[in-house]
mmCIF file of C-alpha atoms in Angstrom:
data_model
loop_
_atom_site.group_PDB
_atom_site.id
_atom_site.type_symbol
_atom_site.label_atom_id
_atom_site.label_comp_id
_atom_site.label_asym_id
_atom_site.label_seq_id
_atom_site.Cartn_x
_atom_site.Cartn_y
_atom_site.Cartn_z
ATOM 1 C CA MET G 1 15.590 2.355 34.274
ATOM 2 C CA ILE G 2 12.823 3.009 31.754
ATOM 3 C CA TRP G 3 13.592 3.412 28.050
ATOM 4 C CA VAL G 4 11.200 5.595 26.038
ATOM 5 C CA ILE G 5 11.457 5.039 22.278
ATOM 6 C CA GLY G 6 10.038 7.870 20.175
ATOM 7 C CA ALA G 7 10.742 10.298 23.007
ATOM 8 C CA LYS G 8 10.372 13.401 20.840
ATOM 9 C CA GLY G 9 6.917 12.521 19.503
ATOM 10 C CA MET G 10 3.696 13.887 20.940
ATOM 11 C CA LEU G 11 3.053 10.980 23.300
ATOM 12 C CA GLY G 12 6.734 10.326 23.951
ATOM 13 C CA GLN G 13 7.318 13.875 25.172
ATOM 14 C CA GLU G 14 4.343 13.633 27.530
ATOM 15 C CA VAL G 15 5.503 10.272 28.896
ATOM 16 C CA CYS G 16 8.963 11.739 29.521
ATOM 17 C CA ARG G 17 7.445 14.813 31.186
ATOM 18 C CA GLN G 18 5.450 12.697 33.592
ATOM 19 C CA LEU G 19 8.373 10.370 34.328
ATOM 20 C CA GLU G 20 10.520 13.385 35.153
ATOM 21 C CA GLU G 21 7.739 14.959 37.222
ATOM 22 C CA ASN G 22 7.452 11.742 39.231
ATOM 23 C CA LYS G 23 11.245 11.466 39.582
ATOM 24 C CA ILE G 24 11.355 8.102 37.804
ATOM 25 C CA GLU G 25 14.681 7.309 36.157
ATOM 26 C CA PHE G 26 14.433 7.054 32.377
ATOM 27 C CA THR G 27 16.299 7.486 29.128
ATOM 28 C CA GLY G 28 14.743 8.562 25.843
ATOM 29 C CA THR G 29 15.712 8.004 22.217
ATOM 30 C CA ASP G 30 14.266 9.190 18.942
ATOM 31 C CA ILE G 31 15.507 9.315 15.345
ATOM 32 C CA GLU G 32 19.143 9.282 16.475
ATOM 33 C CA LEU G 33 18.720 5.556 17.247
ATOM 34 C CA ASP G 34 17.374 3.163 14.604
ATOM 35 C CA PHE G 35 14.950 1.068 16.644
ATOM 36 C CA THR G 36 14.514 -1.292 13.690
ATOM 37 C CA ASP G 37 18.183 -2.327 13.923
ATOM 38 C CA GLU G 38 18.871 -5.143 16.393
ATOM 39 C CA ASP G 39 22.566 -4.379 16.862
ATOM 40 C CA SER G 40 21.965 -0.670 17.511
ATOM 41 C CA CYS G 41 19.265 -1.386 20.081
ATOM 42 C CA ALA G 42 21.285 -4.106 21.805
ATOM 43 C CA SER G 43 24.303 -1.820 21.967
ATOM 44 C CA PHE G 44 22.251 0.990 23.468
ATOM 45 C CA ALA G 45 20.732 -1.272 26.121
ATOM 46 C CA GLN G 46 23.795 -3.270 27.114
ATOM 47 C CA ASP G 47 25.168 -0.914 29.791
ATOM 48 C CA LYS G 48 21.782 -0.012 31.242
ATOM 49 C CA SER G 49 19.534 -1.827 33.687
ATOM 50 C CA ILE G 50 16.307 -1.457 31.694
ATOM 51 C CA SER G 51 13.162 -2.799 33.335
ATOM 52 C CA TYR G 52 10.554 -1.254 30.996
ATOM 53 C CA ILE G 53 10.631 -0.282 27.327
ATOM 54 C CA ILE G 54 7.876 2.108 26.227
ATOM 55 C CA ASN G 55 7.474 2.158 22.456
ATOM 56 C CA CYS G 56 5.858 5.428 21.368
ATOM 57 C CA ALA G 57 7.524 5.339 17.937
ATOM 58 C CA ALA G 58 5.479 4.547 14.829
ATOM 59 C CA TYR G 59 4.688 5.516 11.269
ATOM 60 C CA THR G 60 1.440 7.432 11.792
ATOM 61 C CA ALA G 61 0.892 9.274 8.483
ATOM 62 C CA VAL G 62 -2.260 7.320 7.626
ATOM 63 C CA ASP G 63 -2.740 8.630 4.078
ATOM 64 C CA LYS G 64 0.942 8.686 3.137
ATOM 65 C CA ALA G 65 1.281 5.068 4.240
ATOM 66 C CA GLU G 66 -0.819 4.014 1.235
ATOM 67 C CA SER G 67 2.094 4.935 -1.048
ATOM 68 C CA ASP G 68 4.898 4.376 1.456
ATOM 69 C CA GLU G 69 4.174 0.826 2.529
ATOM 70 C CA GLU G 70 7.813 -0.220 2.887
ATOM 71 C CA LEU G 71 8.677 2.435 5.464
ATOM 72 C CA ALA G 72 5.364 1.978 7.295
ATOM 73 C CA ALA G 73 6.095 -1.745 7.596
ATOM 74 C CA LYS G 74 9.641 -1.103 8.766
ATOM 75 C CA LEU G 75 8.580 1.232 11.564
ATOM 76 C CA ASN G 76 5.302 -0.456 12.548
ATOM 77 C CA ILE G 77 6.261 -4.130 12.207
ATOM 78 C CA LYS G 78 10.044 -4.551 12.141
ATOM 79 C CA GLY G 79 10.628 -2.018 14.927
ATOM 80 C CA PRO G 80 8.230 -3.642 17.411
ATOM 81 C CA GLU G 81 9.646 -7.075 16.518
ATOM 82 C CA VAL G 82 13.208 -5.940 17.250
ATOM 83 C CA ILE G 83 12.198 -4.262 20.508
ATOM 84 C CA ALA G 84 10.143 -7.271 21.635
ATOM 85 C CA ARG G 85 13.060 -9.635 21.071
ATOM 86 C CA LEU G 86 15.379 -7.349 22.981
ATOM 87 C CA ALA G 87 12.882 -6.959 25.823
ATOM 88 C CA LYS G 88 12.701 -10.738 26.207
ATOM 89 C CA LYS G 89 16.475 -11.072 26.063
ATOM 90 C CA ILE G 90 17.129 -8.511 28.820
ATOM 91 C CA GLY G 91 14.062 -9.401 30.901
ATOM 92 C CA ALA G 92 12.307 -6.060 30.362
ATOM 93 C CA THR G 93 8.576 -5.424 30.081
ATOM 94 C CA LEU G 94 7.422 -3.860 26.801
ATOM 95 C CA ILE G 95 4.628 -1.286 26.658
ATOM 96 C CA HIS G 96 3.657 -0.875 23.010
ATOM 97 C CA ILE G 97 1.203 1.689 21.642
ATOM 98 C CA SER G 98 -1.285 0.601 18.982
ATOM 99 C CA THR G 99 -4.431 2.005 17.419
ATOM 100 C CA ASP G 100 -8.164 1.782 16.756
ATOM 101 C CA TYR G 101 -7.264 1.460 13.065
ATOM 102 C CA VAL G 102 -6.772 -2.292 13.552
ATOM 103 C CA PHE G 103 -10.587 -2.454 13.217
ATOM 104 C CA ASP G 104 -12.591 -1.831 10.037
ATOM 105 C CA GLY G 105 -15.135 0.483 11.651
ATOM 106 C CA THR G 106 -18.239 -1.451 10.617
ATOM 107 C CA GLY G 107 -19.246 -2.138 14.229
ATOM 108 C CA THR G 108 -22.003 -0.326 16.090
ATOM 109 C CA SER G 109 -20.899 -0.927 19.687
ATOM 110 C CA PRO G 110 -17.513 -0.422 21.376
ATOM 111 C CA TYR G 111 -14.854 -2.902 20.305
ATOM 112 C CA THR G 112 -13.446 -5.159 23.013
ATOM 113 C CA GLU G 113 -9.920 -6.561 23.087
ATOM 114 C CA GLU G 114 -11.343 -9.906 21.926
ATOM 115 C CA THR G 115 -12.839 -8.471 18.715
ATOM 116 C CA PRO G 116 -10.902 -9.893 15.728
ATOM 117 C CA VAL G 117 -8.809 -7.248 13.988
ATOM 118 C CA LYS G 118 -9.745 -6.303 10.427
ATOM 119 C CA PRO G 119 -7.778 -3.231 9.304
ATOM 120 C CA LEU G 120 -8.765 -1.223 6.243
ATOM 121 C CA GLY G 121 -5.504 0.261 4.956
ATOM 122 C CA VAL G 122 -1.722 0.044 5.087
ATOM 123 C CA TYR G 123 -1.421 1.900 8.377
ATOM 124 C CA GLY G 124 -3.942 -0.361 10.123
ATOM 125 C CA VAL G 125 -2.465 -3.514 8.599
ATOM 126 C CA THR G 126 1.064 -2.649 9.700
ATOM 127 C CA LYS G 127 -0.066 -1.737 13.214
ATOM 128 C CA ALA G 128 -2.004 -5.018 13.516
ATOM 129 C CA ASP G 129 1.055 -6.927 12.304
ATOM 130 C CA GLY G 130 3.173 -4.968 14.769
ATOM 131 C CA GLU G 131 0.947 -6.163 17.594
ATOM 132 C CA LYS G 132 1.422 -9.726 16.361
ATOM 133 C CA ALA G 133 5.200 -9.251 16.313
ATOM 134 C CA VAL G 134 5.107 -8.123 19.946
ATOM 135 C CA ARG G 135 2.936 -11.061 21.031
ATOM 136 C CA GLU G 136 5.145 -13.588 19.245
ATOM 137 C CA ASN G 137 8.512 -12.290 20.414
ATOM 138 C CA CYS G 138 8.136 -11.464 24.102
ATOM 139 C CA ASP G 139 6.142 -12.663 27.079
ATOM 140 C CA LYS G 140 5.952 -9.574 29.285
ATOM 141 C CA TYR G 141 4.056 -6.992 27.247
ATOM 142 C CA TYR G 142 1.215 -4.499 27.346
ATOM 143 C CA ILE G 143 -0.291 -3.468 24.014
ATOM 144 C CA LEU G 144 -2.321 -0.297 24.512
ATOM 145 C CA ARG G 145 -4.694 0.555 21.658
ATOM 146 C CA THR G 146 -5.646 4.209 21.637
ATOM 147 C CA ALA G 147 -7.460 6.604 19.283
ATOM 148 C CA TRP G 148 -7.825 10.223 18.158
ATOM 149 C CA LEU G 149 -4.764 11.250 20.158
ATOM 150 C CA TYR G 150 -3.921 14.894 20.829
ATOM 151 C CA GLY G 151 -1.447 16.560 23.169
ATOM 152 C CA TRP G 152 0.472 19.692 24.019
ATOM 153 C CA LYS G 153 3.442 18.815 21.821
ATOM 154 C CA GLY G 154 3.264 18.299 18.080
ATOM 155 C CA LYS G 155 0.561 18.586 15.436
ATOM 156 C CA ASN G 156 -2.941 17.437 16.268
ATOM 157 C CA PHE G 157 -6.615 17.953 15.433
ATOM 158 C CA VAL G 158 -7.280 20.478 18.214
ATOM 159 C CA TYR G 159 -4.555 22.886 17.150
ATOM 160 C CA THR G 160 -5.467 22.392 13.484
ATOM 161 C CA ILE G 161 -9.150 23.192 14.042
ATOM 162 C CA ILE G 162 -8.469 26.344 16.080
ATOM 163 C CA ARG G 163 -6.035 27.577 13.451
ATOM 164 C CA ALA G 164 -8.512 26.801 10.649
ATOM 165 C CA ILE G 165 -11.364 28.594 12.431
ATOM 166 C CA ASN G 166 -9.239 31.682 12.965
ATOM 167 C CA THR G 167 -8.221 31.874 9.306
ATOM 168 C CA HIS G 168 -11.415 30.918 7.434
ATOM 169 C CA ASP G 169 -14.998 32.117 7.122
ATOM 170 C CA SER G 170 -16.199 28.508 7.245
ATOM 171 C CA ILE G 171 -14.764 25.022 7.510
ATOM 172 C CA LYS G 172 -16.100 21.500 6.879
ATOM 173 C CA VAL G 173 -15.600 18.555 9.212
ATOM 174 C CA VAL G 174 -16.789 14.986 8.675
ATOM 175 C CA ASN G 175 -19.765 13.976 10.803
ATOM 176 C CA ASP G 176 -20.103 10.292 9.856
ATOM 177 C CA GLN G 177 -16.985 9.015 11.645
ATOM 178 C CA ARG G 178 -17.374 8.351 15.373
ATOM 179 C CA GLY G 179 -14.721 7.658 17.960
ATOM 180 C CA THR G 180 -13.198 8.955 21.173
ATOM 181 C CA PRO G 181 -10.715 11.833 21.454
ATOM 182 C CA THR G 182 -7.830 10.935 23.766
ATOM 183 C CA PHE G 183 -5.622 13.389 25.647
ATOM 184 C CA ALA G 184 -1.970 12.248 25.578
ATOM 185 C CA CYS G 185 -1.682 13.290 29.218
ATOM 186 C CA ASP G 186 -4.324 10.704 30.144
ATOM 187 C CA LEU G 187 -2.687 7.904 28.140
ATOM 188 C CA ALA G 188 0.723 8.703 29.625
ATOM 189 C CA ALA G 189 -0.816 8.581 33.107
ATOM 190 C CA VAL G 190 -2.116 5.063 32.393
ATOM 191 C CA ILE G 191 1.355 4.010 31.231
ATOM 192 C CA LEU G 192 2.890 5.307 34.467
ATOM 193 C CA ASN G 193 0.159 3.623 36.478
ATOM 194 C CA ILE G 194 1.017 0.281 34.864
ATOM 195 C CA ILE G 195 4.704 0.792 35.653
ATOM 196 C CA GLU G 196 3.994 1.797 39.251
ATOM 197 C CA GLN G 197 2.093 -1.467 39.749
ATOM 198 C CA ASN G 198 5.312 -3.308 38.857
ATOM 199 C CA ASN G 199 4.000 -6.044 36.563
ATOM 200 C CA SER G 200 1.016 -6.847 38.790
ATOM 201 C CA VAL G 201 -1.353 -5.803 35.988
ATOM 202 C CA PRO G 202 -1.963 -8.898 33.808
ATOM 203 C CA TYR G 203 -0.011 -8.789 30.549
ATOM 204 C CA GLY G 204 -1.895 -8.513 27.268
ATOM 205 C CA VAL G 205 -3.872 -6.181 25.019
ATOM 206 C CA TYR G 206 -5.799 -3.237 26.475
ATOM 207 C CA HIS G 207 -7.967 -0.496 25.021
ATOM 208 C CA CYS G 208 -7.128 2.920 26.397
ATOM 209 C CA THR G 209 -8.852 6.122 25.309
ATOM 210 C CA ASP G 210 -10.795 8.737 27.201
ATOM 211 C CA LEU G 211 -14.454 7.894 27.848
ATOM 212 C CA GLY G 212 -17.416 8.762 25.661
ATOM 213 C CA GLU G 213 -17.907 8.977 21.915
ATOM 214 C CA ILE G 214 -18.413 11.739 19.384
ATOM 215 C CA SER G 215 -18.087 12.584 15.688
ATOM 216 C CA TRP G 216 -15.194 14.656 14.353
ATOM 217 C CA TYR G 217 -17.731 17.397 13.553
ATOM 218 C CA ASP G 218 -19.082 17.590 17.089
ATOM 219 C CA PHE G 219 -15.544 17.434 18.441
ATOM 220 C CA ALA G 220 -14.699 20.445 16.270
ATOM 221 C CA LEU G 221 -17.712 22.327 17.658
ATOM 222 C CA SER G 222 -16.538 21.620 21.206
ATOM 223 C CA ILE G 223 -13.048 22.811 20.311
ATOM 224 C CA LYS G 224 -14.516 26.046 18.944
ATOM 225 C CA THR G 225 -16.562 26.617 22.118
ATOM 226 C CA LEU G 226 -13.704 25.959 24.522
ATOM 227 C CA GLY G 227 -11.213 27.756 22.297
ATOM 228 C CA ALA G 228 -13.406 30.856 22.480
ATOM 229 C CA LYS G 229 -13.825 30.473 26.235
ATOM 230 C CA TYR G 230 -10.062 30.568 26.787
ATOM 231 C CA GLY G 231 -9.331 33.238 24.192
ATOM 232 C CA TYR G 232 -7.728 31.104 21.492
ATOM 233 C CA VAL G 233 -10.584 31.243 18.973
ATOM 234 C CA THR G 234 -10.601 34.832 17.763
ATOM 235 C CA ASN G 235 -12.784 34.426 14.674
ATOM 236 C CA LYS G 236 -16.088 33.575 16.352
ATOM 237 C CA THR G 237 -18.064 34.149 13.143
ATOM 238 C CA CYS G 238 -16.455 31.176 11.380
ATOM 239 C CA THR G 239 -19.070 28.530 10.600
ATOM 240 C CA VAL G 240 -18.249 24.874 11.253
ATOM 241 C CA ASN G 241 -20.263 22.783 8.791
ATOM 242 C CA PRO G 242 -20.784 19.004 8.749
ATOM 243 C CA CYS G 243 -19.867 16.952 5.707
ATOM 244 C CA SER G 244 -19.772 13.284 4.780
ATOM 245 C CA THR G 245 -16.665 11.158 4.340
ATOM 246 C CA GLU G 246 -17.533 10.969 0.630
ATOM 247 C CA GLU G 247 -17.298 14.762 0.422
ATOM 248 C CA TYR G 248 -13.820 14.661 1.954
ATOM 249 C CA PRO G 249 -12.011 11.821 0.128
ATOM 250 C CA THR G 250 -8.618 10.673 1.414
ATOM 251 C CA PRO G 251 -6.130 8.079 0.084
ATOM 252 C CA ALA G 252 -6.745 5.846 3.115
ATOM 253 C CA LYS G 253 -10.145 4.700 4.312
ATOM 254 C CA ARG G 254 -11.009 5.609 7.907
ATOM 255 C CA PRO G 255 -13.052 3.442 10.287
ATOM 256 C CA ALA G 256 -16.573 4.891 10.416
ATOM 257 C CA TYR G 257 -16.966 3.689 14.000
ATOM 258 C CA SER G 258 -13.905 3.130 16.177
ATOM 259 C CA VAL G 259 -15.062 3.447 19.777
ATOM 260 C CA LEU G 260 -13.047 1.147 22.049
ATOM 261 C CA ASP G 261 -14.404 -0.578 25.154
ATOM 262 C CA LYS G 262 -12.301 0.429 28.182
ATOM 263 C CA THR G 263 -13.798 -1.977 30.734
ATOM 264 C CA LYS G 264 -10.699 -4.189 30.870
ATOM 265 C CA ILE G 265 -8.126 -1.448 31.522
ATOM 266 C CA GLN G 266 -10.314 0.284 34.111
ATOM 267 C CA LYS G 267 -10.832 -2.995 35.974
ATOM 268 C CA ALA G 268 -7.129 -3.885 35.799
ATOM 269 C CA LEU G 269 -6.043 -0.504 37.159
ATOM 270 C CA ASN G 270 -9.040 -0.079 39.471
ATOM 271 C CA LYS G 271 -9.614 3.428 38.154
ATOM 272 C CA THR G 272 -12.091 5.336 36.013
ATOM 273 C CA LEU G 273 -10.667 7.005 32.944
ATOM 274 C CA PRO G 274 -11.589 10.660 32.352
ATOM 275 C CA GLY G 275 -14.275 11.688 29.893
ATOM 276 C CA TRP G 276 -13.153 13.339 26.677
ATOM 277 C CA GLU G 277 -14.984 16.601 27.502
ATOM 278 C CA GLN G 278 -13.146 17.266 30.766
ATOM 279 C CA SER G 279 -9.831 16.281 29.197
ATOM 280 C CA LEU G 280 -10.319 18.620 26.249
ATOM 281 C CA GLU G 281 -10.909 21.510 28.640
ATOM 282 C CA ALA G 282 -7.893 20.480 30.730
ATOM 283 C CA PHE G 283 -5.797 20.534 27.552
ATOM 284 C CA ILE G 284 -6.988 23.932 26.307
ATOM 285 C CA SER G 285 -6.962 25.620 29.735
ATOM 286 C CA SER G 286 -3.464 24.446 30.676
ATOM 287 C CA PRO G 287 -0.436 26.784 30.623
ATOM 288 C CA LEU G 288 1.244 24.025 28.594
ATOM 289 C CA PHE G 289 -1.120 24.731 25.663
ATOM 290 C CA ASP G 290 1.193 25.694 22.787
ATOM 291 C CA LYS G 291 -0.054 29.032 21.437
ATOM 292 C CA GLU G 292 2.482 28.893 18.616
ATOM 293 C CA ARG G 293 0.685 25.889 17.150
ATOM 294 C CA ILE G 294 -2.462 27.863 16.371
ATOM 295 C CA LYS G 295 -0.737 30.699 14.529
#
């Protein structure tokens, strides 16, 4: 039995979809179960033979976290700590999702798993501390750091950009932050691949995004092009203009460069991850693309 925590989130829903598609037995929980409460989690798990726990739950509102530190810490540190302890107690393997925001973004080449973490804001700090809680409280774990995640379910940058293009004469997108867009379908597939290999993949920290790198501005341009190709961008005269981070101030600082090195995960799984371009087209061209999200 596999337990998916945060099953109604963007990644959680995709993980559940793929588990169901592959006829793998699982159970999913979301806000109805407080995953920061040890007794609640232990009670939920006690009558189930859980071999893997996949933690897709987190506080991900990067800007709001700056003024909501207590809740961010509860969900991003306490939750993983509770789950890690439980995983060790019941002999389960924990797959925990983390982020590129554990780095400060001052690098100029892809970050490896050995690069010391140096988060900029509350969100990054709590996610880094959450990783530490996992490492310190269980032995069988996979920490998967990902970045710029988008998927069919829930809010994300792709839907937001298409909607903005269709409702404005022009929009501005920052062009001095570089990273790698990651399709939730691809990340979920890696998670299932790890499970299918039944703990033969070495435990530890892995970087997992799609391949390649791009700025948010160039990503927006690609979204416009593909959105038009598949009929979702209706306002083709909208201009997408570049701007600097300074022109678009936010409460939380973003890493200027957050490309992750995927050599380790590709070697461990003996597979090549997809490039962000092909995954973006797969996302937009799929019948699972949620047209309601761009209205």
